[in-house]
Amino acid sequence: MESCQLDDLHITINREGSREFAKVSYPVRYGRYSEIRTPDYLFQFNLNGEIKFIQGLGKTWPDPLEWLKRTAGNDWVYYSTGGYSGVYDSFGEYYLPCPSYVTNAIYVNDPFHDKAVSSAITAWEGLQERIRQMALGSFPAHIKEFLVLAGTNGPDKLETRSRTLHELTGGRITVLPPDTRHVDYEVIPIIVADGCLYRCGFCRIKSKQDFSTRTRQNIMRQIQDLKAFYGHDIRNYNSIFLGNHDALNAGTELLVFAAETAYEIFNLGSSNVNGANMFLFGSVDSILNADNAFFDALKGLPCKTYINIGLESADQTTLKAIGKPITSLMVEQAFARLLEINKIYENIEITANFLFGDLLPQGHLASFIKLTEKRLGMPYGKGAIYFSPLVNSGSKQNRGMLRKFYKVKAISPLPTYLYLIQRL
Ligand code: SF4
């Protein structure tokens, strides 16, 4: 760590943050980073000199415990404590990420309407211009290096870089698995398969493509290009997302190839953050087709695996209403299988999504309760259930849904949370 003061700016480079992702109710930073403190803001930068966090220090900032984060996809997300609204109970995290785009949040909370929040982003743009000028001056070598890097990363460059990221994988990641909350959504995306099996009627993120896997060459190219893209900051990552909507259906060989190659080329074993994780989505068919040999292969990987299965509903009428071409019997079998895998494999966790909405048929929630009661005699701590609200963020009608969610959560024998859709 090295610091210097220049007028009203206090610059610190190579700060050491936490080496473990943790669920805490105060601001924490992971890996290594640099920062510039001004009288009004704390600006924090990743190892590429790109702005990553902004925290207001003045009286107008909504809450001294809250901050803004910029994702690799160049979205600003505001981390809110949620006041007294039970964020931890709802999401399993102490902070509610509020993205600057429309998503499925039940909470009515748009911090981007707060002038203090939008001013913080404008303040960074002003600071960035100042850094560009300062970088021409003389400083100790490492500070100068940081200023030169940060001076090149203005808003236009960051926008271009996010487009590059999306081009490398073949398009924006429209939804990350809910389990990526365990690493604050900090995952490097690698697409192993496109499309999905079902093209459900209700789904707003489905692609037009039929399911098809990528070739090994394509996956290798992505991994090499992504290593170059993430640059110095790759040392701050310990997790990958194997996409897209049903990577589980890509089969053992391709998944193991992608995971092992990424682990080695990204050097995840030497990350600034301990542990390594792999996240992916799966479908009812793909989990039913995956035998124990498949999970034995995943078990041998040097990372923990989280697989999120879209079950949506255990009620046949609801499945028909949402246009999902599977049966309630298949959902029941898939649910039984995920419980079995969670019990057998310590480093594999399968979680499940169910839909949540006022307009779903009456039997939907009742069938969920019946399914979990039938399969689990007592509470079980592994294998979260995520309820995905069928709403747009900001709607005032969402409040009643929250009360309904808490009722279901209270009787669910598994850890039960709301699924907040986030893109990359
Ligand atoms: S919910 Fe999943 S399986 Fe259904 S269309 Fe969307 S991505 Fe495909």
Coordinates of C-alpha atoms and ligand atoms in Angstrom, one line a residue, residues 175 195-207 244-246 281-283 310 312 323-325 355, ligand 1:
V175 CA -29.5 -13.0 -16.0
G195 CA -30.4 -21.3 -26.1
C196 CA -32.5 -23.5 -23.9
L197 CA -34.7 -26.6 -24.1
Y198 CA -38.1 -25.2 -23.4
R199 CA -38.7 -21.5 -24.6
C200 CA -41.3 -21.0 -21.9
G201 CA -44.1 -18.6 -22.6
F202 CA -43.6 -16.5 -19.5
C203 CA -39.8 -16.0 -20.0
R204 CA -38.6 -12.6 -20.9
I205 CA -34.9 -13.5 -21.3
K206 CA -35.1 -16.5 -23.6
S207 CA -33.1 -16.4 -26.8
N244 CA -26.0 -19.5 -20.7
H245 CA -29.5 -20.7 -19.6
D246 CA -28.8 -24.4 -19.3
F281 CA -28.1 -22.8 -14.6
G282 CA -29.7 -26.1 -15.3
S283 CA -33.2 -27.4 -16.4
G310 CA -35.6 -23.5 -13.0
E312 CA -40.9 -22.7 -11.7
G323 CA -46.2 -22.1 -21.1
K324 CA -43.5 -24.4 -19.7
P325 CA -43.5 -27.7 -21.6
L355 CA -42.1 -18.3 -9.9
Ligands
SF4_1 S1 -37.2 -20.0 -18.2 FE1 -35.3 -21.0 -18.8 S2 -36.0 -22.7 -20.0 FE2 -37.7 -21.4 -19.9 S3 -37.5 -20.1 -21.8 FE3 -36.5 -19.0 -20.1 S4 -34.3 -19.6 -20.2 FE4 -35.5 -21.1 -21.4

